[in-house]
Coordinates of C-alpha atoms in Angstrom, one line a residue:
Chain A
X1 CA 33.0 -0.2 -11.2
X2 CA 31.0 -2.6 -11.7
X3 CA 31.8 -2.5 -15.9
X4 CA 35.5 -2.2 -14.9
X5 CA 34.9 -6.2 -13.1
X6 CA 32.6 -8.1 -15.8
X7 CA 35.3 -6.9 -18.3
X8 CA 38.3 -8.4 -16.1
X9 CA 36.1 -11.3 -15.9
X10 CA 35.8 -11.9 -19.8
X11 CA 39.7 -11.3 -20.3
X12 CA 40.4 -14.1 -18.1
X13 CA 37.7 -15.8 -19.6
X14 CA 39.3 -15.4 -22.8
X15 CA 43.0 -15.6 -21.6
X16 CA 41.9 -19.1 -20.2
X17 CA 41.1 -19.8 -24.3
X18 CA 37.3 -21.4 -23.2
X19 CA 34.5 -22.0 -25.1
X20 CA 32.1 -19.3 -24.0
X21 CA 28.9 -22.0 -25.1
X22 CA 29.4 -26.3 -25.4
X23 CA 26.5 -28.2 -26.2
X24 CA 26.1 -32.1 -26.2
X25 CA 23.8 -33.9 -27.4
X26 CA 21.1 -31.5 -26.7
X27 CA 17.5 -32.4 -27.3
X28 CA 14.3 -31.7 -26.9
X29 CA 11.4 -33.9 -27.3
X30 CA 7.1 -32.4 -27.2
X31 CA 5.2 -35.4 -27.0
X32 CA 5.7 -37.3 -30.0
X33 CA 7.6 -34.6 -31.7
X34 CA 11.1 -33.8 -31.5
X35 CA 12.2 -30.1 -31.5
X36 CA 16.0 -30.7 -31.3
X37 CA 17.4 -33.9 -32.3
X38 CA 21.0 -34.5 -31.0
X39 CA 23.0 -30.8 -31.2
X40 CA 26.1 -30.8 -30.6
X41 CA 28.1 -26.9 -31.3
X42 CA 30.6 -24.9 -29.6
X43 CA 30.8 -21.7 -29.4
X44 CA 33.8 -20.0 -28.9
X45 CA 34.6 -17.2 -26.5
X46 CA 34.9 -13.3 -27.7
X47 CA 33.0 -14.3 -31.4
X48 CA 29.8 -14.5 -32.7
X49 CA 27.6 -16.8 -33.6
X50 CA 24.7 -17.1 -35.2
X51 CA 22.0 -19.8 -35.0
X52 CA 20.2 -20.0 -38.9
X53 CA 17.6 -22.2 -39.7
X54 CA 13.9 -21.5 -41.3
X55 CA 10.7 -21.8 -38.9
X56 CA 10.5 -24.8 -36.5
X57 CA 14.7 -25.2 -37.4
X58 CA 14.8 -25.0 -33.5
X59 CA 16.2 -22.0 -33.4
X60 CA 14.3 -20.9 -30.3
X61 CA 14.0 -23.9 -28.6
X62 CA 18.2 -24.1 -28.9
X63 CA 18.1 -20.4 -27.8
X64 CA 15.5 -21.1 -24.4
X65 CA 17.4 -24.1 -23.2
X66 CA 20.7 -22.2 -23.2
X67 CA 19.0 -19.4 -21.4
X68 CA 17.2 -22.6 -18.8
X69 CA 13.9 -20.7 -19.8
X70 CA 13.3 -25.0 -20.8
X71 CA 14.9 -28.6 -19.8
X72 CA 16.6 -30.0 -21.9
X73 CA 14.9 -33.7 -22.7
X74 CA 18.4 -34.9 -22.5
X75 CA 22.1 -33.5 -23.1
X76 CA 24.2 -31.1 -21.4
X77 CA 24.8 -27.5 -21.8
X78 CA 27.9 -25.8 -20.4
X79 CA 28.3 -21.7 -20.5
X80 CA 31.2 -19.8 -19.8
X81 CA 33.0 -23.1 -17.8
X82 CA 29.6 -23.8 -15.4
X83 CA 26.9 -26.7 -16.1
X84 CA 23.9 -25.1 -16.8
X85 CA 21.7 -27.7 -16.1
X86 CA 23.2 -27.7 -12.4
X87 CA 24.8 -24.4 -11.9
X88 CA 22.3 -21.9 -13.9
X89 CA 22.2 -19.3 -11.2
X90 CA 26.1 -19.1 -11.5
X91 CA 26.2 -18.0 -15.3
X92 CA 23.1 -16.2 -15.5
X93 CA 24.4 -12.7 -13.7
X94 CA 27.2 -13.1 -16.6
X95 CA 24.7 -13.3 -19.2
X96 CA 21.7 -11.6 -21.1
X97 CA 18.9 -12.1 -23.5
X98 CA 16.6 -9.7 -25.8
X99 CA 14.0 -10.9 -27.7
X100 CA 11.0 -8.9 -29.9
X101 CA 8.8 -11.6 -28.7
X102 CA 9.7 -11.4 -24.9
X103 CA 8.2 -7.9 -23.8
X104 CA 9.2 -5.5 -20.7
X105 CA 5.7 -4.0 -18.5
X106 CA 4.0 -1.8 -20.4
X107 CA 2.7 0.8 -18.1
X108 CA 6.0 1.2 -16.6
X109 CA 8.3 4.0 -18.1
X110 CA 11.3 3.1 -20.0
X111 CA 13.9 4.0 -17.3
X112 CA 11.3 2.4 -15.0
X113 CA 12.0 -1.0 -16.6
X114 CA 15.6 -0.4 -16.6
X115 CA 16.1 0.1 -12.9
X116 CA 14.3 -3.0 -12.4
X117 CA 16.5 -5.1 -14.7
X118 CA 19.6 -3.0 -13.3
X119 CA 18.3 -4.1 -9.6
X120 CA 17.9 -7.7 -11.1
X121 CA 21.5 -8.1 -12.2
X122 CA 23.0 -6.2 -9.2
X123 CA 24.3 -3.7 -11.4
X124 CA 26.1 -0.3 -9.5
X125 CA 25.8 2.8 -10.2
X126 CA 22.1 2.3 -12.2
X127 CA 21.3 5.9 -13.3
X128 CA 24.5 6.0 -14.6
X129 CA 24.6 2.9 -17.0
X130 CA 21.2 3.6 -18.1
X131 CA 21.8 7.0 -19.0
X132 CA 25.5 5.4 -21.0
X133 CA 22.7 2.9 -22.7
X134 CA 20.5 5.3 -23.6
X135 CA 22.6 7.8 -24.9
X136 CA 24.4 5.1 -26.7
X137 CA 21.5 3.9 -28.4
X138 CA 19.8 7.1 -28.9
X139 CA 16.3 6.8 -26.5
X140 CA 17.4 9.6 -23.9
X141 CA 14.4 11.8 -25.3
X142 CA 11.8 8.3 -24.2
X143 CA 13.6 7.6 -21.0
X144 CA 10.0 9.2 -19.3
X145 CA 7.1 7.9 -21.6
X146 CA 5.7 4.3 -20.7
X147 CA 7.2 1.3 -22.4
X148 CA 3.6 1.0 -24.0
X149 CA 3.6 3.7 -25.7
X150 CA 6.9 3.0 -28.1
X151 CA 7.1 2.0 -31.3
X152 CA 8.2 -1.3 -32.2
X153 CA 11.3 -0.2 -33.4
X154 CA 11.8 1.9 -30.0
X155 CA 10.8 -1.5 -27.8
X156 CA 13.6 -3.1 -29.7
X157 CA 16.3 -0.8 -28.9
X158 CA 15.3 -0.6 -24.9
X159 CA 15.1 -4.0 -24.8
X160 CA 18.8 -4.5 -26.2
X161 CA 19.8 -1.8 -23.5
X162 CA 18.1 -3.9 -20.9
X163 CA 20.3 -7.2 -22.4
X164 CA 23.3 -4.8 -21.9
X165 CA 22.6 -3.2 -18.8
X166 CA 24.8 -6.1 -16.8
X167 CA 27.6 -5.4 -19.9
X168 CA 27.2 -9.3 -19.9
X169 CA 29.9 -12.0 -20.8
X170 CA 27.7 -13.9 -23.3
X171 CA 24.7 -12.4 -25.1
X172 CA 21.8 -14.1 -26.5
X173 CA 20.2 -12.0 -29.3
X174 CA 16.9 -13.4 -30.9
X175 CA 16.1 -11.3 -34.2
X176 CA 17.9 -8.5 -32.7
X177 CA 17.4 -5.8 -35.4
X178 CA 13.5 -7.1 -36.1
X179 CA 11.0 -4.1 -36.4
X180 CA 14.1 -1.5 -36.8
X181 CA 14.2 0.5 -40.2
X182 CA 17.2 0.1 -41.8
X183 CA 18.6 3.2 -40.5
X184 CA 18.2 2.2 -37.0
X185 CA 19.0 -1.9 -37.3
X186 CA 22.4 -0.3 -38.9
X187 CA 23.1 1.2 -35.7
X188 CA 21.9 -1.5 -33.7
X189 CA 24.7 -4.1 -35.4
X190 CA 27.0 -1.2 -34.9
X191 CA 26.6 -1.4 -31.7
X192 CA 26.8 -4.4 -31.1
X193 CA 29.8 -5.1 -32.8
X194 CA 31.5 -2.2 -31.7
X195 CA 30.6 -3.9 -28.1
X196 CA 31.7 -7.4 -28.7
X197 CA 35.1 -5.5 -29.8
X198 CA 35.7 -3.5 -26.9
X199 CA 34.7 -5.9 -24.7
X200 CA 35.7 -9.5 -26.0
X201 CA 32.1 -10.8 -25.2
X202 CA 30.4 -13.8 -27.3
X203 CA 27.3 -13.1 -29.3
X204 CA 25.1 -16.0 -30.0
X205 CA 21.9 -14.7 -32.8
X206 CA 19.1 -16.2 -33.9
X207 CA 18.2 -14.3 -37.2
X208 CA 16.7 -14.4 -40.7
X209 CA 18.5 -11.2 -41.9
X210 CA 21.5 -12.5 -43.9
X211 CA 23.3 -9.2 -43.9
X212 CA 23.0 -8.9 -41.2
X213 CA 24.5 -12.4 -39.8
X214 CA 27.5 -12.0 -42.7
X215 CA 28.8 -8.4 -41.6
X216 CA 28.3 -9.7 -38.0
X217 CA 28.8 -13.4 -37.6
X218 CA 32.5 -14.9 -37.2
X219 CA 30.7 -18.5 -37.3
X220 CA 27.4 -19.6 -38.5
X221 CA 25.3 -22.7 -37.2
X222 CA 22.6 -24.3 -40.0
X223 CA 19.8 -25.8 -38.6
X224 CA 16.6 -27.5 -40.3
X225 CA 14.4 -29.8 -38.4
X226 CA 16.3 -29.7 -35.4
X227 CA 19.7 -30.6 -36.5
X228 CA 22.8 -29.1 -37.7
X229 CA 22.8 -29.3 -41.7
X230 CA 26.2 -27.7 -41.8
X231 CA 28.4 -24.8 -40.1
X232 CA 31.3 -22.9 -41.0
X233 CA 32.2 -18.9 -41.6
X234 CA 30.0 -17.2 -43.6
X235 CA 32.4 -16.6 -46.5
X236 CA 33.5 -20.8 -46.1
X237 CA 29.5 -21.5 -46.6
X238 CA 28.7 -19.1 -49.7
X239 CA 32.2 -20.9 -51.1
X240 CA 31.1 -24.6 -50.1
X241 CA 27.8 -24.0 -51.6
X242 CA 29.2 -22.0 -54.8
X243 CA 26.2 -19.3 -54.2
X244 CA 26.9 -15.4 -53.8
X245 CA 26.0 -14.8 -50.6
X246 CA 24.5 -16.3 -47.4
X247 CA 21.0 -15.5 -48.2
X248 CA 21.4 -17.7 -51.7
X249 CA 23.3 -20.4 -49.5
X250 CA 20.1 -20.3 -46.8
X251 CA 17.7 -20.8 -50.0
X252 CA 19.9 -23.8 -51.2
X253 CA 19.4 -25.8 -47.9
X254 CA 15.9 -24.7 -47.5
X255 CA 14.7 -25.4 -50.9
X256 CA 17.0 -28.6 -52.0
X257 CA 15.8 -30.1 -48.1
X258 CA 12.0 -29.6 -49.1
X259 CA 13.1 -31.4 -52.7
X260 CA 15.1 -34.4 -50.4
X261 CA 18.2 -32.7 -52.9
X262 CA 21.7 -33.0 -51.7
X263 CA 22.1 -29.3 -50.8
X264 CA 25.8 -28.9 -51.2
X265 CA 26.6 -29.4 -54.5
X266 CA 29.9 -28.3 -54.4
X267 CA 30.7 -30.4 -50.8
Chain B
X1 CA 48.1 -18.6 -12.0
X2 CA 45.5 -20.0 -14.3
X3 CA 43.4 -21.5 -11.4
X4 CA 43.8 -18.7 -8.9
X5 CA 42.3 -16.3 -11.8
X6 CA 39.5 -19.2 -11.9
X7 CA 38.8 -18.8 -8.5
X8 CA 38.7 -15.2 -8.2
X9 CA 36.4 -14.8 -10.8
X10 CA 34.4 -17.4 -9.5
X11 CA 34.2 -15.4 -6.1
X12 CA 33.6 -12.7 -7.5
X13 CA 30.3 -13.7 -9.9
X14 CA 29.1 -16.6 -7.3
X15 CA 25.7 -14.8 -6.9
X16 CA 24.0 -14.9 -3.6
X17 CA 20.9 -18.0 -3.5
X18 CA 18.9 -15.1 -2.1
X19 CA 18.9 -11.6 -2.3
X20 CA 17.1 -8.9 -0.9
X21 CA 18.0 -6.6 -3.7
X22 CA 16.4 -8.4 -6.3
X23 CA 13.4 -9.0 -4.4
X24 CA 13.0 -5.1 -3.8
X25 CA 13.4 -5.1 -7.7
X26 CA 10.6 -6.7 -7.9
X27 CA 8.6 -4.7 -5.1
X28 CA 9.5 -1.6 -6.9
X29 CA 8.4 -2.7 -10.4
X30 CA 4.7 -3.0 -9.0
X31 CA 5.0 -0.2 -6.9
X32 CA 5.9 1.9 -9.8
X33 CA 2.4 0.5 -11.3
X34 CA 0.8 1.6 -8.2
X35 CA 1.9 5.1 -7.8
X36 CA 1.5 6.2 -11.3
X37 CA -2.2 4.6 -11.5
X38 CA -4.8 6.6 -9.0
X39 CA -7.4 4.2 -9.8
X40 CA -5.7 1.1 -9.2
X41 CA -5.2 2.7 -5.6
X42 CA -8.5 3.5 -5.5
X43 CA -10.2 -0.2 -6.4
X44 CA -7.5 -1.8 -3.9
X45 CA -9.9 0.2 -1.1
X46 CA -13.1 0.4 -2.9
X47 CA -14.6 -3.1 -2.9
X48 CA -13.9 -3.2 1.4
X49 CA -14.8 0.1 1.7
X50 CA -18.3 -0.8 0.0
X51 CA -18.7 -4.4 1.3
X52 CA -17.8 -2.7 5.1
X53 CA -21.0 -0.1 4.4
X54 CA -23.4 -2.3 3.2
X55 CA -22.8 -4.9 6.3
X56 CA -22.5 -1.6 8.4
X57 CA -26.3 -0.7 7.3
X58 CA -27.4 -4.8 7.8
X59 CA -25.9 -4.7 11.3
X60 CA -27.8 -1.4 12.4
X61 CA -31.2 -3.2 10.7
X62 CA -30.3 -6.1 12.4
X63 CA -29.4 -5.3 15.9
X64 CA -33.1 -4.5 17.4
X65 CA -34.1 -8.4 16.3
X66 CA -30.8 -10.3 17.5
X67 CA -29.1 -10.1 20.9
X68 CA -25.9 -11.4 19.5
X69 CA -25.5 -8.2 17.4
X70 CA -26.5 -5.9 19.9
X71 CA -24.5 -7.2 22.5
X72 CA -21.3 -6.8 20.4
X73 CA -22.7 -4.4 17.2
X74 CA -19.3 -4.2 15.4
X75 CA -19.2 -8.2 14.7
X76 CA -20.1 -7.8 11.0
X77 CA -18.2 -5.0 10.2
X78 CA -15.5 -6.8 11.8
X79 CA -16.1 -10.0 9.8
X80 CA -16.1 -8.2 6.6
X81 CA -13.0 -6.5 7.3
X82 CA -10.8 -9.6 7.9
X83 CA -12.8 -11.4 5.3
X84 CA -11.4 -8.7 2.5
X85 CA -7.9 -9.5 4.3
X86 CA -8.2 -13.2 2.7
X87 CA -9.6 -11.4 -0.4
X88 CA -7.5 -9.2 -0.7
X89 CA -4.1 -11.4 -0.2
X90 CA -5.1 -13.7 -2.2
X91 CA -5.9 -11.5 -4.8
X92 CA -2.3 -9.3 -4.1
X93 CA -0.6 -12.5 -4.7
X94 CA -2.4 -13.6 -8.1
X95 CA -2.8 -10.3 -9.4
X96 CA 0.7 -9.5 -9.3
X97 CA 1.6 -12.6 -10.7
X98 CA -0.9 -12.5 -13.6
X99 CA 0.7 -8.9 -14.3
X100 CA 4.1 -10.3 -15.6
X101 CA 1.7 -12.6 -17.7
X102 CA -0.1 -9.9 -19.4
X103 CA 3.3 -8.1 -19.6
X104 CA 4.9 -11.1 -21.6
X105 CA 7.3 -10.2 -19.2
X106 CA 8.0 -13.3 -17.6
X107 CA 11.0 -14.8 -20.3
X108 CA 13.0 -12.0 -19.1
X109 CA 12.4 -12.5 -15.4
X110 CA 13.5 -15.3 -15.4
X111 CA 16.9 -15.3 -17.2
X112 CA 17.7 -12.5 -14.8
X113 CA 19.3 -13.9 -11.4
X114 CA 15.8 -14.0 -9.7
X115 CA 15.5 -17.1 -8.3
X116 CA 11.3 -18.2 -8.1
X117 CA 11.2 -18.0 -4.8
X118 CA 12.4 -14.2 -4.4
X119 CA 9.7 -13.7 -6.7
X120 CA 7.7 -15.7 -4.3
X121 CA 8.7 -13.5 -1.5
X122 CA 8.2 -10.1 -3.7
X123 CA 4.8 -11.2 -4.3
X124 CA 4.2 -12.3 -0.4
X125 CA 5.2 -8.2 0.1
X126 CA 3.2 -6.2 -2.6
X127 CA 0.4 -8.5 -1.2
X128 CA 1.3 -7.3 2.1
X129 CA 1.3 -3.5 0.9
X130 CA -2.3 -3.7 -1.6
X131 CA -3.8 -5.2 1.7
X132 CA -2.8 -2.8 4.0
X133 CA -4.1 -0.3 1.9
X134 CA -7.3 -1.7 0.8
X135 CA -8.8 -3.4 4.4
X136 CA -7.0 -0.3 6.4
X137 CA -8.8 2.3 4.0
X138 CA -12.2 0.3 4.7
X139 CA -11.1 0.5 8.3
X140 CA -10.7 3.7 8.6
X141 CA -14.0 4.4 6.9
X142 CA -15.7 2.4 9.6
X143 CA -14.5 4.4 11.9
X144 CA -15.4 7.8 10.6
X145 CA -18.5 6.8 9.2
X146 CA -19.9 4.2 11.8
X147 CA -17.7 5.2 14.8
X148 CA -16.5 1.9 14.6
X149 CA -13.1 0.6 15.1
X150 CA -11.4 -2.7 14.7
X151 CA -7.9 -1.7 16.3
X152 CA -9.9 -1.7 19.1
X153 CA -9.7 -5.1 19.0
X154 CA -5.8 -4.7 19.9
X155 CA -2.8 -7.7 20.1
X156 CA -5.5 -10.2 18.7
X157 CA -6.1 -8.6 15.6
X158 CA -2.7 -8.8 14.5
X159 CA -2.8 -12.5 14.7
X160 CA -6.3 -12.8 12.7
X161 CA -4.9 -10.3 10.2
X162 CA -1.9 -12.9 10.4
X163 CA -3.4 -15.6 9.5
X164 CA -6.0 -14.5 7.2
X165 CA -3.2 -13.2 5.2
X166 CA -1.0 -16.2 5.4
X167 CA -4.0 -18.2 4.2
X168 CA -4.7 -15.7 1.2
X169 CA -0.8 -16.2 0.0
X170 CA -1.2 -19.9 0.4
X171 CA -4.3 -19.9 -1.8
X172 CA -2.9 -16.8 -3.9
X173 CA 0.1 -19.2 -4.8
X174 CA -2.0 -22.1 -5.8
X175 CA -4.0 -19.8 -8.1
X176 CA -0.9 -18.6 -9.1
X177 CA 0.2 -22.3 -10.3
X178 CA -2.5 -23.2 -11.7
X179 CA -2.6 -20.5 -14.5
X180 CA 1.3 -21.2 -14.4
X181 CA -0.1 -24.4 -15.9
X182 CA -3.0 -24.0 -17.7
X183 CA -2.6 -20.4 -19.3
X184 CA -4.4 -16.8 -18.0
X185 CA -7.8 -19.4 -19.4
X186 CA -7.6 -20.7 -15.8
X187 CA -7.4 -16.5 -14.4
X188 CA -11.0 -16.5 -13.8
X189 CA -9.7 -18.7 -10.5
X190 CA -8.7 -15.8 -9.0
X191 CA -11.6 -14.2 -8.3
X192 CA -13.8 -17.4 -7.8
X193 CA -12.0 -19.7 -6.0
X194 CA -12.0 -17.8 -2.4
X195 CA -15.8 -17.8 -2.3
X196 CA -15.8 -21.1 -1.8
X197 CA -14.1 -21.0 1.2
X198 CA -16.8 -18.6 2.4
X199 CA -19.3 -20.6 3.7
X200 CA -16.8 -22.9 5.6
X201 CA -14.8 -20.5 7.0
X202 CA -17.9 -19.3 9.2
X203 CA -17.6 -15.7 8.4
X204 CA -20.8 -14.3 9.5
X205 CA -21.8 -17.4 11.7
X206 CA -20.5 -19.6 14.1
X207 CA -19.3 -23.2 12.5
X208 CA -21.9 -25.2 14.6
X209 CA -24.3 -24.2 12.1
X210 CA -23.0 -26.0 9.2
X211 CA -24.4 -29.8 9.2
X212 CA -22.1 -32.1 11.1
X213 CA -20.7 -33.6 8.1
X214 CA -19.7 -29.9 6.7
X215 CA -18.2 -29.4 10.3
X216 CA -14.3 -31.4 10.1
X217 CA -14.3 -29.3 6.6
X218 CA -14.5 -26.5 7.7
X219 CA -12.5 -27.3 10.8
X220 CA -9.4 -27.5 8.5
X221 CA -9.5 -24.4 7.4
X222 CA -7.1 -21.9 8.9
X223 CA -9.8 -19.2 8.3
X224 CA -12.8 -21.2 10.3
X225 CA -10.3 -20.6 13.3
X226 CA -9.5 -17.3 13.2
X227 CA -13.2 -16.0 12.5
X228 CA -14.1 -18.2 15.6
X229 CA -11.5 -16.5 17.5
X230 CA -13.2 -13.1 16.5
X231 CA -16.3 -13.8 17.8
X232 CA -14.7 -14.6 21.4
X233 CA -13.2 -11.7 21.4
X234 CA -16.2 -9.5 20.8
X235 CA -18.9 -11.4 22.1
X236 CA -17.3 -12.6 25.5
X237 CA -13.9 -10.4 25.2
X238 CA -11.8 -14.2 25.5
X239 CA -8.7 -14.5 22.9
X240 CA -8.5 -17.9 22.8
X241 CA -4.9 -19.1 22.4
X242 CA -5.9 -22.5 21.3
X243 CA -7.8 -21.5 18.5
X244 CA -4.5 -19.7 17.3
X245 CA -2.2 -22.4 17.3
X246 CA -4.8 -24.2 15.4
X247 CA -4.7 -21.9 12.6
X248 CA -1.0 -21.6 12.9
X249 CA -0.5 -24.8 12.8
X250 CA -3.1 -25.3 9.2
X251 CA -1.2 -22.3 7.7
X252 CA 2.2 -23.7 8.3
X253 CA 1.0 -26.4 6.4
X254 CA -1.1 -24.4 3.6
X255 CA 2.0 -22.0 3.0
X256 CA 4.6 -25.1 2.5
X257 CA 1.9 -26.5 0.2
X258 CA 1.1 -23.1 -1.6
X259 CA 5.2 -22.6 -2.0
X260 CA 5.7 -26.3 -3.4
X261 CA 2.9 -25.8 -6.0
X262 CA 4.0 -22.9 -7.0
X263 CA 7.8 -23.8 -7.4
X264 CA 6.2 -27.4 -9.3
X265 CA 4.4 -25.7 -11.9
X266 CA 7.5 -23.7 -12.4
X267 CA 9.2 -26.8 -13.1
X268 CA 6.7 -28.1 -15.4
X269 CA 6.9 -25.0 -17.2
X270 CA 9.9 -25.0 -17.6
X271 CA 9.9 -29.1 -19.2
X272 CA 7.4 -27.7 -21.5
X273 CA 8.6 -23.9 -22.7
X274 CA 5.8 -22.3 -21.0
X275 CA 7.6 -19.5 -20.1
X276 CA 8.4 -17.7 -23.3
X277 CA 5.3 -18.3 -24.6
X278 CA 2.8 -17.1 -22.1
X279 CA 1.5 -13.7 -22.4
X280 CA -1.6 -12.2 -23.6

């Protein structure tokens, strides 16, 4: 029933042609340093997105202050039509998160956990969507062992099933296939995608796996420093910067940045 | 037809500003601890349990040399008892909180729909429920072992129990806070800070002992109130009502200030990204 709803709600959401994520001016100063310097992106609704950018790009810090884990120093964030500087409480039953560096209680089991987060989001019928989740992403057999006692690659696949357990509008995924084995990340993305398909949600990732954001991503966002560098589709980027794939393209910013280089020589 | 589909949807995800689901969420997740750990259980009753027995064995020493303890004998095992229900609070309330901390649990609890003060109340509960199980496992003790019971004490121990408990979440909150703030570096709070509300809060002894200086301390304290009360009621079998709406009247006060503490060093964490960081 309660899948049956949040899926009505994202086909008026994307009947209504809104941008699932619009970000002004966002930024974030720490003392005398300044995290996020001016972003401006949209995001728009029933794609995905993903966030690039090497360490201290503000990936994260972009990432936390859509999720109002941190203020904003100034800007405004809007998400899926409501403020979320005012109105957080209002888009976050419509939204998710999983990160490898957020963790769930350890000496609680893994369905444990679940029914928590299900109670959390209101969800109906909870033994029933986490037994869908778990038989989707193949942990039925570690439903009953303590979250503890997984292996990192495990942890990452509950905690995307507890991102998904409120089949959410807009999902936030932060390295979202880190610790997996190639094997497993593959059926993590597929997943994934084969959500966002069926039902029109927006994916926003943070990651460092180019593959992965080219077979995923319908839009990617370059950061360095805390500001946009450059965006486009994948295949417009690897064609603007003349490189083979997005990996070479990631490389070309990073490197020609650290040289003071223009980094699009084709642009 | 654009705006009506607005406004249904909008009805249907306007989330309630407080929920009593979500709080038992959060009930459950440490009762599920609880349950599964036998010596958690057992620690919530064991420190009472030993602190009753050892003041049991003073008060039996002591009785023969002091009039005041053999007129009403069960005055320190009664003063240890609603002691460990300040403890014991205020420890339910940090503990629980420090949990999510260890956990690194706290970035996802907080993009969930809980709103901090559910969590506020969840912890007020599961404070609540370790209490009752540690002090009324100590309690129980007294009576099989020392044929002592404070339920006889009737109506006015639910209002000490009341207000020690009130205090203990106040302070609980505040500890809470401050490691909030400052990291699990400031967790060593927990344990500390309540002892020095010991001496002031006239425990063992009546307030006019401290020096007169010490006295308007200890006087606002709701805990120098309550223990005050308990010594009317089992040395001269008087509830006195005033002394009550005295420590009703501090906690009121120490609760709203707890609370505000608490929900302003979830602010500040929030300003400076404490919240996906903190962990162990």
């Amino acid at each position: 029933m309660f899948t049956a709803v949040a899926s009505e709600s994202m086909r008026n959401f994307q009947t209504m042609n809104l941008n699932a994520i619009e970000v002004t001016k966002l930024s974030k100063r720490y003392d005398a340093a300044l995290a996020v310097d001016a972003l401006s992106f949209t995001v728009r609704s029933g794609t995905t997105c993903a966030l690039l950018g090497g360490n201290g790009a503000g990936k994260t810090t972009t990432l936390a202050m859509l999720l109002g884990l941190l203020l904003p120093s100034s800007g405004n964030i809007t998400i899926l039509g409501e403020d979320m500087l005012r109105h957080r409480y209002r888009v976050l039953p419509r939204m998710n998160f999983t990160s490898p560096y957020v963790d769930l209680p350890k000496r609680l089991t893994v369905a444990e956990n679940l029914a928590v987060y299900a109670r959390l989001y209101g969800v109906i019928g909870i033994k029933a969507r986490i037994s869908k989740l778990a038989s989707e992403l193949q942990f039925e057999e570690f439903l009953k062992r303590s979250y503890g006692t997984l292996s990192a690659g495990q942890r990452t696949r509950v905690s995307v099933a507890k991102s998904l357990l409120n089949e959410p509008e807009l999902l936030l995924l932060d390295e979202p296939t880190a610790s997996l084995d190639p094997d497993a990340g593959d059926r993590v993305r597929s997943f994934l995608i084969d959500y966002q398909k069926r039902t029109g949600a927006t994916l926003l990732l943070a990651s460092h796996n180019m593959p992965e954001v080219e077979r995923m991503c319908d839009e990617v966002i370059m950061l360095r420093a805390g500001r946009i560098v450059d965006s486009g589709t994948p295949a417009a980027l690897i064609a603007r910067y003349g490189r083979a794939d997005l990996e070479q393209v990631f490389l070309a910013i990073a490197r020609q940045a650290r040289e003071g280089l223009s980094a699009a020589p084709n642009a | 037809m654009r705006s009506v589909n607005a406004a249904q949807r909008r009805l249907h995800w306007m989330p309630s500003s407080f929920s009593v689901q979500r709080i038992i969420a959060m009930v459950l997740r440490h009762v599920y601890l609880m349950r599964k750990s036998w010596p958690r259980l057992l620690e919530l009753a064991y420190y009472p349990s030993v602190q009753m027995i050892l003041w049991a064995f003073i008060a039996q020493f002591m009785a023969p040399m002091s009039s005041a303890i053999a007129q009403a004998p069960g005055l320190l095992i009664a003063a240890v008892l609603l002691w460990d229900i300040l403890f014991r609070s205020q420890l339910g309330v940090s503990l629980t909180f420090f949990e999510e901390m260890y956990s690194r649990n706290l970035g996802h609890l907080f993009v969930s729909p809980l709103r901090p003060y559910e969590l506020v109340v969840a912890k007020l509960v599961i404070s609540f429920l370790r209490t009752l199980i540690g002090v009324g496992g100590a309690a129980v003790l007294a009576i099989v072992l020392f044929d002592y019971s404070v339920f006889e004490m009737g109506l006015p121990l639910i209002a000490f129990f009341t207000n020690l408990m009130i205090m203990g979440w106040a302070i609980g909150l505040m500890v809470s806070a401050m490691v909030l703030r400052w990291g699990l570096g400031a967790e060593n709070l927990a344990w500390a800070i309540i002892f020095a509300f010991a001496p002031l809060s006239g425990v063992y002894y009546p307030i006019s002992v401290l020096p007169s200086w010490l006295q308007p301390v200890a006087h606002a304290l709701p805990s120098s109130h309550v223990f005050e009360g308990m010594r009317s009621v089992l040395s001269y079998r008087v509830f006195r009502s005033d002394l009550l709406i005295n420590a009703l009247a501090l906690n009121a006060i120490y609760l709203a200030a707890g609370v505000a503490i608490f929900l302003a060093a979830f602010r500040v964490a929030r300003k400076r990204g404490l919240l996906l960081h903190m962990g162990e």
